[in-house]
CSV table of C-alpha atoms and ligand atoms in Angstrom, one decimal:
chain,number,residue,atom,x,y,z
S,1,MET,CA,91.6,84.8,85.7
S,2,LYS,CA,88.0,85.1,84.4
S,3,ILE,CA,87.7,87.7,81.5
S,4,ILE,CA,84.3,89.3,80.8
S,5,SER,CA,84.4,91.1,77.5
S,6,VAL,CA,81.8,93.9,77.2
S,7,ALA,CA,80.9,96.4,74.5
S,8,ASP,CA,81.6,99.7,76.3
S,9,LYS,CA,82.1,101.5,79.6
S,10,ASN,CA,78.5,101.6,80.4
S,11,GLU,CA,78.1,97.8,80.2
S,12,MET,CA,81.4,97.4,82.2
S,13,SER,CA,80.0,99.7,84.9
S,14,GLY,CA,76.7,97.7,85.0
S,15,ARG,CA,78.4,94.3,85.3
S,16,ALA,CA,80.8,95.5,88.0
S,17,ALA,CA,78.0,97.2,90.0
S,18,SER,CA,75.9,94.0,89.8
S,19,ILE,CA,78.8,91.9,91.1
S,20,ILE,CA,79.3,94.3,94.0
S,21,SER,CA,75.6,94.7,94.9
S,22,GLN,CA,75.1,90.9,94.8
S,23,LEU,CA,77.9,90.6,97.3
S,24,VAL,CA,76.3,93.3,99.5
S,25,ARG,CA,73.0,91.5,99.5
S,26,ARG,CA,74.5,88.1,100.0
S,27,LYS,CA,76.9,89.1,102.8
S,28,ASN,CA,75.6,92.1,104.5
S,29,ASP,CA,78.7,92.7,106.6
S,30,ALA,CA,81.2,92.2,103.7
S,31,VAL,CA,84.5,94.1,103.5
S,32,ILE,CA,84.8,95.7,100.1
S,33,GLY,CA,88.0,97.3,98.8
S,34,LEU,CA,87.3,100.4,96.7
S,35,ALA,CA,89.2,102.3,94.0
S,36,THR,CA,89.0,105.8,92.6
S,37,GLY,CA,89.9,107.4,89.3
S,38,GLY,CA,87.9,107.7,86.1
S,39,THR,CA,87.2,104.0,85.5
S,40,PRO,CA,84.9,103.3,88.6
S,41,GLU,CA,82.8,106.4,88.4
S,42,GLY,CA,80.0,104.7,86.4
S,43,THR,CA,80.2,101.7,88.6
S,44,TYR,CA,79.5,103.9,91.6
S,45,SER,CA,76.6,105.6,89.8
S,46,LYS,CA,75.0,102.3,89.1
S,47,LEU,CA,75.4,101.3,92.7
S,48,VAL,CA,73.6,104.5,93.7
S,49,GLU,CA,70.9,103.8,91.2
S,50,ASP,CA,70.5,100.3,92.6
S,51,ARG,CA,70.4,101.7,96.2
S,52,GLN,CA,67.6,104.1,95.1
S,53,LYS,CA,65.6,101.5,93.2
S,54,ASN,CA,66.1,98.4,95.3
S,55,HIS,CA,67.1,99.8,98.7
S,56,THR,CA,70.2,97.6,98.9
S,57,SER,CA,71.5,98.3,102.4
S,58,TYR,CA,75.1,99.1,103.2
S,59,SER,CA,74.5,99.6,106.9
S,60,LYS,CA,76.7,96.7,108.0
S,61,ILE,CA,79.2,96.8,105.1
S,62,ARG,CA,82.8,98.0,105.7
S,63,THR,CA,84.8,99.6,102.9
S,64,VAL,CA,88.6,100.2,102.6
S,65,ASN,CA,90.0,102.3,99.8
S,66,LEU,CA,93.2,101.5,97.9
S,67,ASP,CA,94.9,104.8,98.2
S,68,GLU,CA,95.0,108.5,99.0
S,69,TYR,CA,97.4,111.4,98.1
S,70,VAL,CA,99.8,112.6,100.6
S,71,GLY,CA,99.7,116.3,101.7
S,72,ILE,CA,96.4,117.5,100.4
S,73,PRO,CA,93.6,118.3,102.8
S,74,ARG,CA,90.9,115.5,103.3
S,75,ASP,CA,88.2,117.9,102.0
S,76,ASP,CA,90.3,119.0,98.9
S,77,PRO,CA,88.1,118.5,95.8
S,78,ASN,CA,90.8,116.1,94.4
S,79,SER,CA,91.3,114.1,97.6
S,80,TYR,CA,90.1,110.5,97.3
S,81,HIS,CA,88.1,111.1,100.5
S,82,THR,CA,86.1,113.8,98.6
S,83,TYR,CA,85.9,111.5,95.5
S,84,MET,CA,84.4,108.7,97.6
S,85,GLU,CA,82.0,111.0,99.4
S,86,ASN,CA,80.8,112.5,96.1
S,87,HIS,CA,80.5,109.3,94.1
S,88,LEU,CA,79.2,106.9,96.7
S,89,PHE,CA,79.2,107.5,100.4
S,90,LYS,CA,76.7,110.4,100.6
S,91,PHE,CA,74.2,108.4,98.6
S,92,VAL,CA,74.1,105.1,100.5
S,93,ASP,CA,73.4,104.2,104.1
S,94,LEU,CA,77.0,103.3,104.9
S,95,PRO,CA,77.8,104.7,108.4
S,96,ALA,CA,80.7,107.1,108.6
S,97,GLY,CA,82.7,104.9,110.9
S,98,GLN,CA,82.6,102.0,108.5
S,99,HIS,CA,84.5,103.5,105.5
S,100,PHE,CA,88.2,103.8,105.6
S,101,LEU,CA,90.8,105.5,103.5
S,102,PRO,CA,94.5,106.0,104.3
S,103,ASP,CA,95.2,109.4,106.0
S,104,GLY,CA,97.6,111.3,103.7
S,105,ASN,CA,98.1,113.9,106.4
S,106,ALA,CA,99.1,111.5,109.2
S,107,LEU,CA,101.9,112.8,111.4
S,108,SER,CA,103.7,109.5,110.9
S,109,LEU,CA,103.1,108.1,107.4
S,110,SER,CA,104.9,104.9,108.3
S,111,GLU,CA,102.6,104.4,111.4
S,112,GLU,CA,99.6,105.1,109.2
S,113,CYS,CA,100.6,102.5,106.7
S,114,ARG,CA,101.2,99.8,109.3
S,115,GLY,CA,98.0,100.7,111.1
S,116,TYR,CA,96.0,100.5,107.8
S,117,ASP,CA,97.1,96.9,107.1
S,118,GLN,CA,96.4,96.0,110.7
S,119,MET,CA,92.9,97.6,110.5
S,120,ILE,CA,92.1,95.5,107.4
S,121,GLU,CA,93.2,92.4,109.2
S,122,GLU,CA,91.0,93.3,112.2
S,123,LEU,CA,88.0,93.8,109.8
S,124,GLY,CA,88.6,90.1,108.8
S,125,GLY,CA,90.2,90.9,105.4
S,126,VAL,CA,88.8,92.1,102.1
S,127,ASP,CA,86.0,90.0,100.5
S,128,LEU,CA,86.2,91.8,97.1
S,129,GLN,CA,88.7,94.3,96.0
S,130,LEU,CA,87.8,96.6,93.1
S,131,LEU,CA,90.8,97.7,91.0
S,132,GLY,CA,91.5,99.8,88.0
S,133,ILE,CA,94.8,99.6,86.1
S,134,GLY,CA,97.3,102.3,85.1
S,135,ARG,CA,98.7,102.6,81.5
S,136,ASN,CA,102.0,101.4,83.0
S,137,GLY,CA,100.3,98.4,84.7
S,138,HIS,CA,100.1,100.0,88.1
S,139,ILE,CA,97.5,98.7,90.5
S,140,GLY,CA,96.6,101.0,93.5
S,141,PHE,CA,99.7,103.3,93.2
S,142,ASN,CA,102.1,100.4,93.0
S,143,GLU,CA,104.3,101.6,90.2
S,144,PRO,CA,106.6,99.4,88.1
S,145,GLY,CA,109.4,98.0,90.2
S,146,THR,CA,107.5,97.8,93.4
S,147,PRO,CA,108.2,94.5,95.1
S,148,PHE,CA,105.2,92.2,95.4
S,149,ASP,CA,105.7,91.4,99.1
S,150,ILE,CA,105.1,94.8,100.7
S,151,GLY,CA,102.1,96.0,102.5
S,152,THR,CA,100.6,99.5,102.6
S,153,HIS,CA,103.3,102.1,102.0
S,154,THR,CA,104.1,105.6,100.8
S,155,VAL,CA,105.1,106.0,97.2
S,156,GLU,CA,106.6,108.6,94.9
S,157,LEU,CA,104.3,108.9,92.0
S,158,THR,CA,105.9,108.5,88.6
S,159,ASP,CA,105.7,111.3,86.0
S,160,SER,CA,103.4,109.1,83.8
S,161,THR,CA,100.9,108.7,86.7
S,162,ARG,CA,101.0,112.4,87.6
S,163,ARG,CA,100.5,113.3,83.9
S,164,ALA,CA,97.5,110.9,83.7
S,165,ASN,CA,96.0,112.4,86.8
S,166,ALA,CA,96.7,116.1,85.8
S,167,ARG,CA,93.2,116.0,84.1
S,168,PHE,CA,91.6,116.1,87.6
S,169,PHE,CA,94.0,118.8,89.0
S,170,GLY,CA,94.2,121.2,86.0
S,171,SER,CA,98.0,120.9,85.7
S,172,ILE,CA,100.7,118.3,86.4
S,173,ASP,CA,102.3,120.7,88.9
S,174,ALA,CA,99.2,120.6,91.1
S,175,VAL,CA,99.3,116.8,91.3
S,176,PRO,CA,100.8,115.6,94.6
S,177,SER,CA,104.1,113.8,94.3
S,178,GLN,CA,103.4,111.2,96.9
S,179,ALA,CA,100.6,108.9,97.9
S,180,ILE,CA,99.8,106.1,100.4
S,181,THR,CA,98.8,102.9,98.7
S,182,MET,CA,97.8,99.4,99.8
S,183,GLY,CA,100.8,97.3,98.8
S,184,ILE,CA,100.6,94.4,96.3
S,185,CYS,CA,100.8,92.0,99.3
S,186,THR,CA,97.8,93.7,100.8
S,187,ILE,CA,95.8,93.6,97.6
S,188,MET,CA,96.7,89.9,97.0
S,189,LYS,CA,95.3,89.0,100.4
S,190,SER,CA,91.8,89.9,99.2
S,191,ARG,CA,89.6,86.9,98.8
S,192,SER,CA,88.5,88.0,95.3
S,193,ILE,CA,89.5,90.8,92.9
S,194,LEU,CA,87.5,92.6,90.3
S,195,LEU,CA,89.5,94.5,87.8
S,196,ILE,CA,87.6,97.0,85.5
S,197,VAL,CA,89.2,98.4,82.4
S,198,SER,CA,87.8,100.8,79.8
S,199,GLY,CA,89.2,102.8,76.8
S,200,GLU,CA,91.8,102.5,74.2
S,201,ASN,CA,94.4,104.2,76.4
S,202,LYS,CA,94.4,100.9,78.4
S,203,ALA,CA,94.6,98.6,75.4
S,204,GLU,CA,98.4,98.2,75.6
S,205,ALA,CA,98.3,97.3,79.3
S,206,MET,CA,95.4,94.9,78.7
S,207,SER,CA,97.2,93.2,75.9
S,208,ARG,CA,100.3,92.8,78.2
S,209,LEU,CA,98.2,91.5,81.1
S,210,LEU,CA,96.1,89.0,79.2
S,211,ASN,CA,99.2,87.6,77.5
S,212,THR,CA,101.2,87.4,80.7
S,213,GLU,CA,102.6,84.0,81.4
S,214,LYS,CA,104.7,84.9,84.4
S,215,THR,CA,104.6,87.7,87.0
S,216,ASP,CA,107.1,90.6,86.7
S,217,THR,CA,107.5,93.5,89.0
S,218,ASP,CA,108.1,95.8,86.0
S,219,PHE,CA,104.4,95.3,85.2
S,220,PRO,CA,102.7,95.2,88.6
S,221,ALA,CA,99.3,94.0,87.3
S,222,SER,CA,101.0,90.7,86.2
S,223,VAL,CA,100.8,89.6,89.8
S,224,LEU,CA,97.1,89.0,89.3
S,225,ILE,CA,97.7,85.9,87.3
S,226,SER,CA,98.8,84.2,90.6
S,227,HIS,CA,95.6,85.1,92.5
S,228,PRO,CA,93.0,82.3,92.6
S,229,ASP,CA,89.9,84.5,92.1
S,230,VAL,CA,90.3,87.4,89.7
S,231,THR,CA,87.5,88.7,87.4
S,232,VAL,CA,88.4,91.2,84.7
S,233,ILE,CA,85.7,93.2,83.0
S,234,ALA,CA,87.1,95.0,80.0
S,235,ASP,CA,85.4,96.9,77.1
S,236,ALA,CA,86.0,96.6,73.4
S,237,GLU,CA,88.4,99.5,73.3
S,238,ALA,CA,90.5,98.2,76.1
S,239,LEU,CA,90.6,94.8,74.4
S,240,ALA,CA,91.4,96.2,70.9
S,241,ARG,CA,95.0,95.1,70.9
S,242,THR,CA,94.6,91.8,72.7
S,243,LYS,CA,94.8,88.8,70.5
S,244,LYS,CA,92.0,86.5,71.4
S,245,LYS,CA,93.5,83.2,72.5
S,246,ALA,CA,91.2,80.2,72.1
S,247,GLY,CA,89.4,79.5,75.2
S,248,LYS,CA,90.8,82.6,77.1
S,249,PHE,CA,87.9,84.9,76.5
A,1,LIG,C1,92.8,104.5,92.1
A,1,LIG,C2,94.0,103.6,91.8
A,1,LIG,C3,94.6,103.6,90.5
A,1,LIG,C4,93.7,103.7,89.3
A,1,LIG,C5,94.5,103.7,88.0
A,1,LIG,C6,93.5,103.9,86.8
A,1,LIG,O1,92.4,104.3,93.4
A,1,LIG,O2,94.4,102.9,92.6
A,1,LIG,O3,95.4,102.4,90.3
A,1,LIG,O4,92.8,102.6,89.3
A,1,LIG,O5,95.4,104.8,88.0
A,1,LIG,O6,93.0,105.2,86.9
A,1,LIG,P1,91.8,105.6,85.9
A,1,LIG,O7,90.6,104.8,86.3
A,1,LIG,O8,91.6,107.1,86.2
A,1,LIG,O9,92.2,105.4,84.5
């Protein structure tokens, strides 16, 4: 795991965007796994700035998002479809048929999950998966206790995750109770992973992750120590409780 320690969220966003835009320029048909939430917003703004300044083209890129809520309309202001549209898709030349998110309104959620993993395989797998981390160590919506060997699936969101996301919905009661998420097995098949972390509310999770010596399903992000190509970009607040180990970062 390569750790890049940066001053603040702005620097984290710039470094992450530059890794993504370099990939887009180097491999113009790359498959990029995307995340939502508060952490990647600045990364997407920087990608949009780069598109406007440098005309980086996304015309052959394919994107697959980590997750989507179950049971809210696709055009709901809080759906991840809407989030992606507003933060990235409407600003870049990525054709509509080349970005994919799970359908949280599919008639058969289990078919949708199976089909999502199959679609990722048919695209040739993910070159770079962008991740955030939950305070409880979740990645995607893989909550503590999720086995590491399952693919895309439907999850019941924990109270802590619903509380954390209530800031977008106005109240915890408005937060859906279920989501579809890429499984840990799906995430781990990505050829490379970029985890971005900002803020003191992630300091505990970062300390746990960076001191992890063995994987543990109670702390889903711990699985990342067994992936051969993970880069973590974390800001000073997120690293505030991590003891710097010699040579680690
Ligand atoms: C979002 C996702 C989640 C978030 C995590 C952190 O697609 O899969 O794992 O990355 O909940 O969320 P923020 O960035 O809002 O703190």
